[in-house]
PDB file of C-alpha atoms in Angstrom:
ATOM      1  CA  MET A  71     -20.739  -4.571   6.772  1.00  0.00           C
ATOM      2  CA  ILE A  72     -20.615  -6.833   3.713  1.00  0.00           C
ATOM      3  CA  ALA A  73     -22.288 -10.157   4.486  1.00  0.00           C
ATOM      4  CA  ALA A  74     -24.394 -11.247   1.565  1.00  0.00           C
ATOM      5  CA  ALA A  75     -25.189 -14.184  -0.653  1.00  0.00           C
ATOM      6  CA  PRO A  76     -22.827 -14.772  -3.595  1.00  0.00           C
ATOM      7  CA  GLU A  77     -25.420 -13.400  -6.037  1.00  0.00           C
ATOM      8  CA  ALA A  78     -25.697 -10.137  -4.086  1.00  0.00           C
ATOM      9  CA  LEU A  79     -21.922  -9.831  -3.918  1.00  0.00           C
ATOM     10  CA  ALA A  80     -21.675 -10.431  -7.664  1.00  0.00           C
ATOM     11  CA  ARG A  81     -24.226  -7.659  -8.340  1.00  0.00           C
ATOM     12  CA  ARG A  82     -22.325  -5.336  -6.010  1.00  0.00           C
ATOM     13  CA  PHE A  83     -19.029  -6.088  -7.775  1.00  0.00           C
ATOM     14  CA  VAL A  84     -20.582  -5.366 -11.198  1.00  0.00           C
ATOM     15  CA  ALA A  85     -21.746  -1.998  -9.841  1.00  0.00           C
ATOM     16  CA  ILE A  86     -18.244  -1.306  -8.505  1.00  0.00           C
ATOM     17  CA  GLN A  87     -16.721  -1.989 -11.931  1.00  0.00           C
ATOM     18  CA  ALA A  88     -18.531   1.047 -13.319  1.00  0.00           C
ATOM     19  CA  THR A  89     -16.839   3.282 -10.745  1.00  0.00           C
ATOM     20  CA  VAL A  90     -13.294   1.942 -11.195  1.00  0.00           C
ATOM     21  CA  HIS A  91     -11.070   3.361 -13.915  1.00  0.00           C
ATOM     22  CA  PRO A  92      -9.532   0.635 -16.121  1.00  0.00           C
ATOM     23  CA  LEU A  93      -6.054   1.894 -15.125  1.00  0.00           C
ATOM     24  CA  TYR A  94      -6.857   2.056 -11.380  1.00  0.00           C
ATOM     25  CA  LEU A  95      -3.578   1.699  -9.464  1.00  0.00           C
ATOM     26  CA  ASP A  96      -3.012   0.302  -5.958  1.00  0.00           C
ATOM     27  CA  HIS A  97      -0.033   1.834  -4.128  1.00  0.00           C
ATOM     28  CA  GLY A  98      -0.672  -0.130  -0.926  1.00  0.00           C
ATOM     29  CA  ALA A  99       1.290  -2.975   0.581  1.00  0.00           C
ATOM     30  CA  LEU A 100      -1.440  -5.568  -0.017  1.00  0.00           C
ATOM     31  CA  ALA A 101      -1.437  -5.454  -3.800  1.00  0.00           C
ATOM     32  CA  PRO A 102       1.456  -3.162  -4.770  1.00  0.00           C
ATOM     33  CA  GLY A 103       1.410  -2.123  -8.395  1.00  0.00           C
ATOM     34  CA  ALA A 104      -1.757  -4.079  -9.163  1.00  0.00           C
ATOM     35  CA  SER A 105      -3.953  -2.224 -11.596  1.00  0.00           C
ATOM     36  CA  GLY A 106      -7.492  -2.164 -12.873  1.00  0.00           C
ATOM     37  CA  LEU A 107     -10.103  -4.469 -11.404  1.00  0.00           C
ATOM     38  CA  ASP A 108      -7.380  -7.033 -10.657  1.00  0.00           C
ATOM     39  CA  ALA A 109      -6.175  -4.695  -7.906  1.00  0.00           C
ATOM     40  CA  LEU A 110      -9.600  -4.788  -6.258  1.00  0.00           C
ATOM     41  CA  ARG A 111      -9.946  -8.543  -6.734  1.00  0.00           C
ATOM     42  CA  ALA A 112      -6.566  -9.185  -5.088  1.00  0.00           C
ATOM     43  CA  VAL A 113      -7.331  -7.625  -1.702  1.00  0.00           C
ATOM     44  CA  PRO A 114     -10.145  -9.938  -0.471  1.00  0.00           C
ATOM     45  CA  GLY A 115      -8.287 -12.922  -1.908  1.00  0.00           C
ATOM     46  CA  LEU A 116      -5.346 -12.260   0.379  1.00  0.00           C
ATOM     47  CA  GLY A 117      -7.307 -13.309   3.441  1.00  0.00           C
ATOM     48  CA  GLY A 118     -10.442 -14.800   1.927  1.00  0.00           C
ATOM     49  CA  ASP A 119      -8.915 -18.242   1.518  1.00  0.00           C
ATOM     50  CA  ALA A 120      -7.837 -18.351   5.190  1.00  0.00           C
ATOM     51  CA  CYS A 121     -10.993 -16.652   6.489  1.00  0.00           C
ATOM     52  CA  PRO A 122     -13.988 -17.714   4.380  1.00  0.00           C
ATOM     53  CA  ASP A 123     -16.290 -15.458   6.422  1.00  0.00           C
ATOM     54  CA  LEU A 124     -14.158 -12.361   5.726  1.00  0.00           C
ATOM     55  CA  ARG A 125     -16.147  -9.142   6.244  1.00  0.00           C
ATOM     56  CA  PHE A 126     -15.283  -5.529   5.471  1.00  0.00           C
ATOM     57  CA  ALA A 127     -16.841  -2.648   7.390  1.00  0.00           C
ATOM     58  CA  ALA A 128     -16.349   1.074   6.893  1.00  0.00           C
ATOM     59  CA  ASP A 129     -15.706   2.628  10.285  1.00  0.00           C
ATOM     60  CA  GLY A 130     -15.358   6.185   8.999  1.00  0.00           C
ATOM     61  CA  CYS A 131     -15.271   8.016   5.718  1.00  0.00           C
ATOM     62  CA  PHE A 132     -14.023  11.511   4.987  1.00  0.00           C
ATOM     63  CA  ALA A 133     -13.991  13.391   1.696  1.00  0.00           C
ATOM     64  CA  ASP A 134     -12.250  16.631   0.781  1.00  0.00           C
ATOM     65  CA  GLY A 135     -15.134  17.573  -1.480  1.00  0.00           C
ATOM     66  CA  THR A 136     -13.226  17.099  -4.709  1.00  0.00           C
ATOM     67  CA  ALA A 137     -11.066  14.170  -5.608  1.00  0.00           C
ATOM     68  CA  ARG A 138     -10.010  12.373  -2.418  1.00  0.00           C
ATOM     69  CA  VAL A 139     -11.851  10.047  -0.071  1.00  0.00           C
ATOM     70  CA  ALA A 140     -10.290   8.603   3.090  1.00  0.00           C
ATOM     71  CA  LEU A 141     -11.764   5.447   4.538  1.00  0.00           C
ATOM     72  CA  ARG A 142     -11.085   3.711   7.839  1.00  0.00           C
ATOM     73  CA  LEU A 143     -11.996   0.080   7.487  1.00  0.00           C
ATOM     74  CA  VAL A 144     -12.129  -2.931   9.742  1.00  0.00           C
ATOM     75  CA  VAL A 145     -11.775  -6.450   8.387  1.00  0.00           C
ATOM     76  CA  THR A 146     -12.859  -9.439  10.478  1.00  0.00           C
ATOM     77  CA  GLY A 147     -12.844 -13.144   9.809  1.00  0.00           C
ATOM     78  CA  THR A 148     -12.363 -16.531  11.423  1.00  0.00           C
ATOM     79  CA  HIS A 149      -8.922 -18.023  10.755  1.00  0.00           C
ATOM     80  CA  THR A 150      -9.943 -21.533   9.604  1.00  0.00           C
ATOM     81  CA  ARG A 151      -7.363 -22.289   6.900  1.00  0.00           C
ATOM     82  CA  PRO A 152      -3.579 -21.783   6.595  1.00  0.00           C
ATOM     83  CA  PHE A 153      -2.459 -18.181   6.077  1.00  0.00           C
ATOM     84  CA  LEU A 154       1.108 -17.030   5.352  1.00  0.00           C
ATOM     85  CA  GLY A 155       2.322 -20.473   6.391  1.00  0.00           C
ATOM     86  CA  LEU A 156       0.504 -20.274   9.743  1.00  0.00           C
ATOM     87  CA  ALA A 157      -1.780 -23.122  10.809  1.00  0.00           C
ATOM     88  CA  PRO A 158      -5.455 -22.223  11.332  1.00  0.00           C
ATOM     89  CA  MET A 159      -6.236 -21.107  14.875  1.00  0.00           C
ATOM     90  CA  GLY A 160     -10.036 -21.079  14.671  1.00  0.00           C
ATOM     91  CA  ARG A 161     -10.230 -17.629  16.242  1.00  0.00           C
ATOM     92  CA  VAL A 162     -11.769 -14.440  14.942  1.00  0.00           C
ATOM     93  CA  VAL A 163      -9.182 -11.886  13.882  1.00  0.00           C
ATOM     94  CA  ARG A 164      -9.816  -8.169  13.475  1.00  0.00           C
ATOM     95  CA  VAL A 165      -7.599  -5.884  11.419  1.00  0.00           C
ATOM     96  CA  ALA A 166      -7.986  -2.136  10.999  1.00  0.00           C
ATOM     97  CA  GLY A 167      -6.760  -0.213   7.998  1.00  0.00           C
ATOM     98  CA  LEU A 168      -6.804   3.115   6.225  1.00  0.00           C
ATOM     99  CA  ALA A 169      -7.225   3.842   2.537  1.00  0.00           C
ATOM    100  CA  VAL A 170      -7.094   7.106   0.619  1.00  0.00           C
ATOM    101  CA  TYR A 171      -8.735   6.964  -2.789  1.00  0.00           C
ATOM    102  CA  ARG A 172      -8.320   9.476  -5.600  1.00  0.00           C
ATOM    103  CA  ARG A 173     -11.255   9.967  -7.930  1.00  0.00           C
ATOM    104  CA  ASP A 174     -11.382  11.488 -11.383  1.00  0.00           C
ATOM    105  CA  ALA A 175     -14.563  12.019 -13.399  1.00  0.00           C
ATOM    106  CA  GLY A 176     -16.513   9.898 -10.920  1.00  0.00           C
ATOM    107  CA  GLN A 177     -14.184   6.895 -11.104  1.00  0.00           C
ATOM    108  CA  LEU A 178     -11.626   5.552  -8.626  1.00  0.00           C
ATOM    109  CA  VAL A 179      -8.166   6.099 -10.111  1.00  0.00           C
ATOM    110  CA  GLU A 180      -5.683   5.348  -7.305  1.00  0.00           C
ATOM    111  CA  VAL A 181      -5.517   4.107  -3.730  1.00  0.00           C
ATOM    112  CA  TRP A 182      -2.901   4.376  -0.997  1.00  0.00           C
ATOM    113  CA  SER A 183      -3.625   1.990   1.842  1.00  0.00           C
ATOM    114  CA  HIS A 184      -2.204   0.562   5.028  1.00  0.00           C
ATOM    115  CA  VAL A 185      -3.395  -2.240   7.271  1.00  0.00           C
ATOM    116  CA  ASP A 186      -2.247  -3.185  10.765  1.00  0.00           C
ATOM    117  CA  THR A 187      -0.150  -6.151   9.661  1.00  0.00           C
ATOM    118  CA  LEU A 188       1.702  -6.342  12.976  1.00  0.00           C
ATOM    119  CA  GLY A 189      -1.614  -6.476  14.831  1.00  0.00           C
ATOM    120  CA  LEU A 190      -2.753  -9.311  12.569  1.00  0.00           C
ATOM    121  CA  LEU A 191       0.468 -11.250  13.123  1.00  0.00           C
ATOM    122  CA  ARG A 192       0.097 -10.801  16.882  1.00  0.00           C
ATOM    123  CA  GLN A 193      -3.452 -12.155  16.767  1.00  0.00           C
ATOM    124  CA  LEU A 194      -2.190 -15.175  14.824  1.00  0.00           C
ATOM    125  CA  GLY A 195       0.593 -15.797  17.340  1.00  0.00           C
ATOM    126  CA  ALA A 196       3.328 -15.023  14.788  1.00  0.00           C
ATOM    127  CA  ALA A 197       4.665 -11.881  16.514  1.00  0.00           C
ATOM    128  CA  PRO A 198       5.093 -11.034  20.193  1.00  0.00           C
ATOM    129  CA  HIS A 199       2.971  -8.459  21.970  1.00  0.00           C
ATOM    130  CA  LEU A 200       4.647  -5.441  23.564  1.00  0.00           C
ATOM    131  CA  GLY A 201       6.486  -6.475  26.691  1.00  0.00           C
ATOM    132  CA  GLU A 202       6.775 -10.093  25.607  1.00  0.00           C
ATOM    133  CA  ARG A 203      10.187 -11.455  24.874  1.00  0.00           C
ATOM    134  CA  PRO A 204      10.394 -13.099  21.452  1.00  0.00           C
ATOM    135  CA  ALA A 205      11.327 -16.771  21.484  1.00  0.00           C
ATOM    136  CA  THR A 206      14.960 -17.514  20.651  1.00  0.00           C
ATOM    137  CA  ARG A 207      16.917 -20.664  19.999  1.00  0.00           C
ATOM    138  CA  ALA A 208      18.208 -20.446  23.561  1.00  0.00           C
ATOM    139  CA  ASP A 209      14.593 -20.834  24.766  1.00  0.00           C
ATOM    140  CA  ALA A 210      14.113 -24.085  22.845  1.00  0.00           C
ATOM    141  CA  PRO A 211      14.223 -27.246  24.967  1.00  0.00           C
ATOM    142  CA  ASP A 212      17.280 -29.507  24.647  1.00  0.00           C
ATOM    143  CA  ARG A 213      16.822 -32.622  22.609  1.00  0.00           C
TER     144      ARG A 213
END
């Protein structure tokens, strides 16, 4: 789990830079087409503004022994600021995701990732849970 002082995070990010190819490419939905270190910087920024205590944890890691590494990750944070136009709810949200990285010569070259966006939206009250009927205009009270 990453929960460290800003100085420790900065040191960790400098170490990561050495393992990321300058043309690293993100094929995932969170930062599609982003490349290089900007692709890595974009992902925490997507939720970091809304959840200042955002934490990433690796829940499983599998490697094929050559060039690919698959990672199951869990991201948690407290929704304290607006996110995607949604007012802060003050509750902890938890989102699982998968990422498959391709390495070449010891550096990360590409990533394909997916996160449970629907699960996140449900936790934020922006999407109905299974079995719930979505609100419609007909449900709105008369004025």
